């Protein structure tokens, strides 16, 4: 890791990740032949965007300007000029972010001020305020990266190709008062990234369900849940008519009929969980998969390669995604589907 944050090079890709996972993102990009470079905490750059989405990347943009040291007004002028010089006539979604680190977070106020100043210098008719419409509108996400050690850069990416629509890839989910744990926020973020989600009448199986964080959120959507766990659920879930609690090990449980969705969030060895999920895919027991895989202390990327191989080659799961989301810690979220 460099002693000071390094500015990214124009034309290369700027990636963000969870602090402490820069070496793992670097390794993924290196394996893909992208000539990565560590810039600083939570920041990595590479030659080009690989076809395979890195598991440890939160977001990525192509760098269009690296701003030299100067006053806030000079930075705003230079950033606006770089944005106006970009080809195309579609709308922009302007976002400022700081690296998700203790040092980066102290720059939140300057980042907000820079975004406001740049916004005031751009034609209002080109600015899209509703980020949720970015992809359908063909918008371009324009990021203002304000990093420690005086590093400021402008990046852009098509919203349709963006890894995340949240500033800096930080997709913060609101924690419900009644939620038993952080697990509910992990599920909400995972579902937020899917084209559709479980709804009323869908049958969901939740492996390792106790105490019920994921089951609770699924029931709130109107789904029916088979919660599999030897431990007890929260009393309000145990008595809910849309919840069937199977007090049995997830590894020995076999469903009586196929489900629409399979969910899994167990603190268990990653390769054994992958083999369990592959069994569900291979036997056609579920159509859609959302699972959380815990990471080992060492060899994270080699283990994830084996997890991918197990799910796809042995389980037949399709459209596989493996991402360390904002609410994930030493873990990744997997999504996939299985055509019956």
XYZ file of C-alpha atoms in Angstrom:
340
model
C 0.000 0.000 0.000
C 1.491 3.399 -0.904
C 2.280 5.742 1.982
C 0.086 8.422 0.371
C -2.939 8.124 -1.901
C -1.860 8.140 -5.548
C -3.880 9.934 -8.266
C -5.407 7.639 -10.907
C -4.331 7.864 -14.527
C -6.741 9.251 -17.118
C -8.138 6.506 -19.325
C -7.716 3.752 -16.737
C -10.434 2.310 -14.501
C -10.840 3.363 -10.880
C -12.242 0.722 -8.524
C -13.523 0.979 -4.963
C -13.664 -1.822 -2.428
C -14.037 -2.473 1.281
C -11.016 -1.225 3.235
C -8.596 -4.080 3.882
C -9.639 -5.984 0.749
C -7.488 -4.030 -1.717
C -5.017 -6.953 -2.124
C -7.856 -9.315 -3.021
C -9.307 -6.926 -5.618
C -5.767 -6.330 -6.930
C -5.302 -10.096 -7.267
C -8.576 -10.535 -9.175
C -7.635 -7.771 -11.613
C -4.127 -9.174 -12.018
C -5.501 -12.629 -12.793
C -7.672 -10.996 -15.481
C -4.581 -9.356 -17.036
C -5.686 -5.827 -16.182
C -2.315 -4.528 -14.852
C -3.734 -3.186 -11.567
C -2.115 -0.612 -9.277
C -2.876 0.087 -5.631
C -3.720 3.766 -5.192
C -4.527 3.827 -1.499
C -7.022 2.534 1.017
C -10.172 1.226 -0.747
C -8.898 2.404 -4.180
C -7.369 0.340 -7.014
C -6.923 1.170 -10.704
C -6.516 -1.068 -13.750
C -6.063 -0.925 -17.508
C -9.623 -1.765 -18.513
C -12.832 -3.152 -17.138
C -12.716 -6.974 -17.226
C -15.644 -8.975 -18.529
C -15.903 -10.877 -15.248
C -17.094 -8.599 -12.453
C -14.562 -8.792 -9.595
C -16.070 -10.156 -6.402
C -14.320 -7.555 -4.260
C -15.229 -4.472 -6.322
C -17.998 -2.167 -5.121
C -17.986 0.202 -8.098
C -15.840 1.251 -11.071
C -15.505 4.220 -13.429
C -13.283 5.140 -16.342
C -11.147 8.096 -15.248
C -11.735 11.190 -17.404
C -9.745 13.691 -15.307
C -7.280 13.723 -12.423
C -7.369 17.228 -10.961
C -4.119 18.920 -9.887
C -3.889 20.636 -6.484
C -5.902 23.853 -6.401
C -8.685 25.792 -4.764
C -12.221 24.381 -4.486
C -13.301 26.790 -7.239
C -10.505 25.624 -9.537
C -11.422 21.998 -8.894
C -15.084 22.674 -9.683
C -14.158 24.483 -12.900
C -11.807 21.697 -14.034
C -14.303 18.940 -13.186
C -17.121 20.700 -15.040
C -14.916 21.186 -18.116
C -14.001 17.486 -18.108
C -17.653 16.460 -17.865
C -18.782 18.847 -20.605
C -16.021 17.505 -22.883
C -17.296 13.925 -22.660
C -18.925 12.672 -25.891
C -22.645 11.932 -26.028
C -25.779 13.905 -25.317
C -27.493 11.719 -22.730
C -28.258 12.664 -19.138
C -25.767 12.575 -16.273
C -26.139 11.365 -12.707
C -23.603 13.372 -10.734
C -22.298 11.811 -7.524
C -19.444 12.663 -5.186
C -17.858 10.052 -2.950
C -14.928 9.512 -0.627
C -13.080 6.241 0.015
C -14.874 4.226 2.689
C -12.111 4.581 5.279
C -11.628 6.623 8.466
C -9.458 9.136 6.577
C -11.760 9.196 3.595
C -14.872 9.767 5.657
C -13.443 12.999 7.080
C -13.675 14.430 3.550
C -17.456 14.026 3.268
C -18.142 17.770 3.624
C -15.605 18.863 0.952
C -16.982 16.168 -1.356
C -20.543 17.436 -0.922
C -19.376 21.008 -1.532
C -17.549 19.976 -4.713
C -20.624 18.164 -6.017
C -22.789 21.238 -5.428
C -20.256 23.528 -7.112
C -19.885 21.272 -10.154
C -23.644 20.809 -10.414
C -24.065 24.599 -10.556
C -21.682 24.710 -13.541
C -23.519 22.089 -15.609
C -26.669 22.516 -17.748
C -29.596 21.597 -15.532
C -31.417 19.820 -18.368
C -28.623 17.222 -18.561
C -28.731 16.348 -14.867
C -30.884 13.391 -13.823
C -31.961 13.595 -10.190
C -33.753 10.230 -9.962
C -30.894 7.734 -9.792
C -33.356 4.836 -9.929
C -34.136 5.827 -13.550
C -30.488 5.995 -14.593
C -30.330 2.691 -16.432
C -33.638 2.998 -18.284
C -32.761 6.576 -19.265
C -29.403 5.591 -20.742
C -27.698 7.942 -18.295
C -24.026 8.109 -17.478
C -22.872 7.983 -13.867
C -20.318 10.738 -13.275
C -18.303 10.303 -10.078
C -16.281 12.924 -8.241
C -13.736 11.052 -6.134
C -12.396 13.118 -3.236
C -9.617 11.103 -1.589
C -7.015 11.776 1.102
C -3.697 13.500 0.359
C -5.276 15.977 -2.046
C -6.328 13.438 -4.681
C -9.428 14.416 -6.667
C -10.580 12.668 -9.840
C -13.552 12.541 -12.205
C -14.790 9.201 -13.514
C -17.693 8.079 -15.679
C -19.473 4.864 -16.601
C -22.699 4.009 -18.387
C -25.402 3.378 -15.803
C -26.314 0.178 -17.659
C -22.788 -1.151 -17.103
C -22.302 0.216 -13.579
C -21.651 -2.224 -10.756
C -23.680 -0.009 -8.422
C -25.851 3.099 -8.711
C -24.910 4.199 -5.188
C -22.184 6.833 -4.677
C -18.889 5.020 -4.293
C -20.771 1.721 -4.355
C -21.984 2.251 -0.790
C -25.528 0.890 -0.971
C -26.719 1.588 2.574
C -29.920 -0.207 3.537
C -32.121 1.019 6.366
C -32.204 -1.303 9.372
C -35.736 -2.074 10.442
C -36.349 -1.607 14.167
C -37.723 -5.103 14.543
C -34.922 -6.822 12.590
C -32.991 -9.281 14.787
C -29.573 -8.673 13.193
C -27.472 -7.088 10.451
C -28.459 -10.082 8.300
C -31.657 -8.359 7.184
C -29.698 -5.488 5.624
C -27.484 -7.947 3.729
C -30.572 -9.562 2.246
C -32.188 -6.233 1.349
C -29.042 -5.133 -0.494
C -28.787 -8.444 -2.349
C -32.413 -8.264 -3.498
C -32.022 -4.601 -4.460
C -29.529 -5.658 -7.134
C -31.806 -8.242 -8.771
C -34.168 -7.673 -11.678
C -37.022 -9.059 -9.558
C -37.472 -10.353 -6.041
C -39.650 -12.805 -4.110
C -43.193 -11.618 -3.704
C -46.612 -12.631 -2.533
C -47.214 -16.350 -2.812
C -43.630 -17.316 -3.678
C -42.258 -20.299 -1.756
C -38.845 -19.607 -0.206
C -36.544 -21.953 1.670
C -34.237 -20.266 4.193
C -31.355 -22.551 5.177
C -29.802 -21.684 8.529
C -32.710 -19.379 9.228
C -32.421 -18.740 12.997
C -33.044 -16.333 14.578
C -34.985 -15.225 11.515
C -33.516 -12.074 9.960
C -33.928 -13.223 6.360
C -37.183 -15.080 7.017
C -38.647 -11.929 8.532
C -37.879 -9.809 5.467
C -39.225 -12.477 3.091
C -42.484 -12.760 5.021
C -42.790 -8.965 4.913
C -42.819 -9.272 1.119
C -45.724 -11.724 1.303
C -43.721 -14.869 0.624
C -44.206 -18.250 2.275
C -41.030 -19.420 4.017
C -39.738 -22.831 4.996
C -37.198 -21.923 7.679
C -34.649 -24.693 8.216
C -32.552 -24.538 11.392
C -32.218 -26.676 14.546
C -32.281 -23.487 16.628
C -35.417 -21.553 17.520
C -36.869 -18.642 15.551
C -38.160 -15.417 17.031
C -41.569 -16.092 18.655
C -43.421 -13.837 16.210
C -42.033 -15.856 13.299
C -42.635 -19.227 14.896
C -46.338 -18.355 15.191
C -46.630 -16.768 11.733
C -48.926 -18.685 9.398
C -46.647 -18.105 6.417
C -43.628 -19.664 8.166
C -42.983 -23.391 8.471
C -40.080 -24.103 10.805
C -38.128 -27.306 10.134
C -35.852 -27.946 13.128
C -33.289 -29.898 11.182
C -29.783 -29.450 9.810
C -29.637 -27.655 6.459
C -27.273 -30.377 5.220
C -29.736 -33.206 5.862
C -32.956 -31.421 4.886
C -34.656 -32.495 1.642
C -37.754 -30.559 0.495
C -41.017 -32.348 -0.279
C -41.485 -30.104 -3.331
C -39.432 -27.552 -5.269
C -39.300 -23.950 -4.108
C -39.214 -20.700 -6.035
C -36.276 -19.308 -4.050
C -33.411 -20.746 -2.026
C -31.795 -18.504 0.605
C -28.802 -19.365 2.743
C -26.791 -17.404 5.320
C -24.857 -19.842 7.473
C -21.594 -19.370 9.359
C -20.104 -22.483 7.840
C -17.099 -23.495 5.733
C -17.468 -21.998 2.240
C -16.779 -25.097 0.144
C -19.217 -27.195 2.148
C -21.904 -24.528 1.751
C -21.164 -24.391 -1.995
C -21.600 -28.162 -2.237
C -24.924 -27.904 -0.399
C -26.149 -25.175 -2.767
C -24.924 -27.186 -5.759
C -27.037 -30.140 -4.585
C -30.117 -27.924 -4.600
C -29.358 -26.777 -8.132
C -28.500 -30.227 -9.444
C -31.733 -31.729 -8.077
C -33.877 -28.817 -9.276
C -35.122 -28.027 -5.786
C -35.194 -24.240 -6.355
C -35.340 -21.797 -9.271
C -33.473 -18.833 -7.761
C -30.573 -18.584 -5.350
C -29.417 -15.891 -2.924
C -26.698 -16.969 -0.507
C -24.021 -15.521 1.709
C -20.635 -17.283 1.624
C -18.223 -16.733 4.506
C -14.600 -16.182 3.461
C -11.555 -17.953 4.900
C -8.735 -16.021 6.546
C -6.338 -16.919 3.700
C -6.619 -17.781 -0.008
C -9.884 -15.923 -0.483
C -9.697 -15.763 -4.284
C -8.659 -19.406 -4.788
C -11.552 -20.489 -2.556
C -13.982 -18.297 -4.506
C -12.803 -19.900 -7.749
C -13.690 -23.292 -6.303
C -17.047 -21.954 -5.076
C -17.861 -20.659 -8.582
C -16.854 -23.975 -10.156
C -18.916 -25.974 -7.684
C -22.069 -23.902 -8.174
C -21.880 -23.752 -11.985
C -20.290 -27.042 -13.001
C -21.693 -29.285 -10.290
C -24.910 -27.443 -9.465
C -25.944 -26.154 -12.881
C -26.693 -22.686 -11.511
C -26.778 -20.015 -14.229
C -26.240 -16.254 -14.288
C -23.959 -16.531 -11.263
C -22.852 -13.334 -9.510
C -20.365 -13.214 -6.634
C -20.027 -9.807 -4.942
C -18.845 -8.405 -1.632
C -21.681 -5.975 -1.021
C -21.593 -2.925 1.230
C -23.206 -4.751 4.167
C -20.986 -7.813 3.730
C -17.941 -8.064 5.957
C -15.627 -11.081 5.589
C -18.103 -12.684 3.185
C -19.604 -12.430 -0.293
C -23.154 -12.612 -1.635
C -24.003 -15.088 -4.386
C -27.017 -14.914 -6.695
C -28.039 -17.301 -9.499
C -30.989 -18.994 -11.149
C -31.780 -22.475 -12.408
C -34.021 -23.191 -15.358
C -36.205 -26.217 -14.682
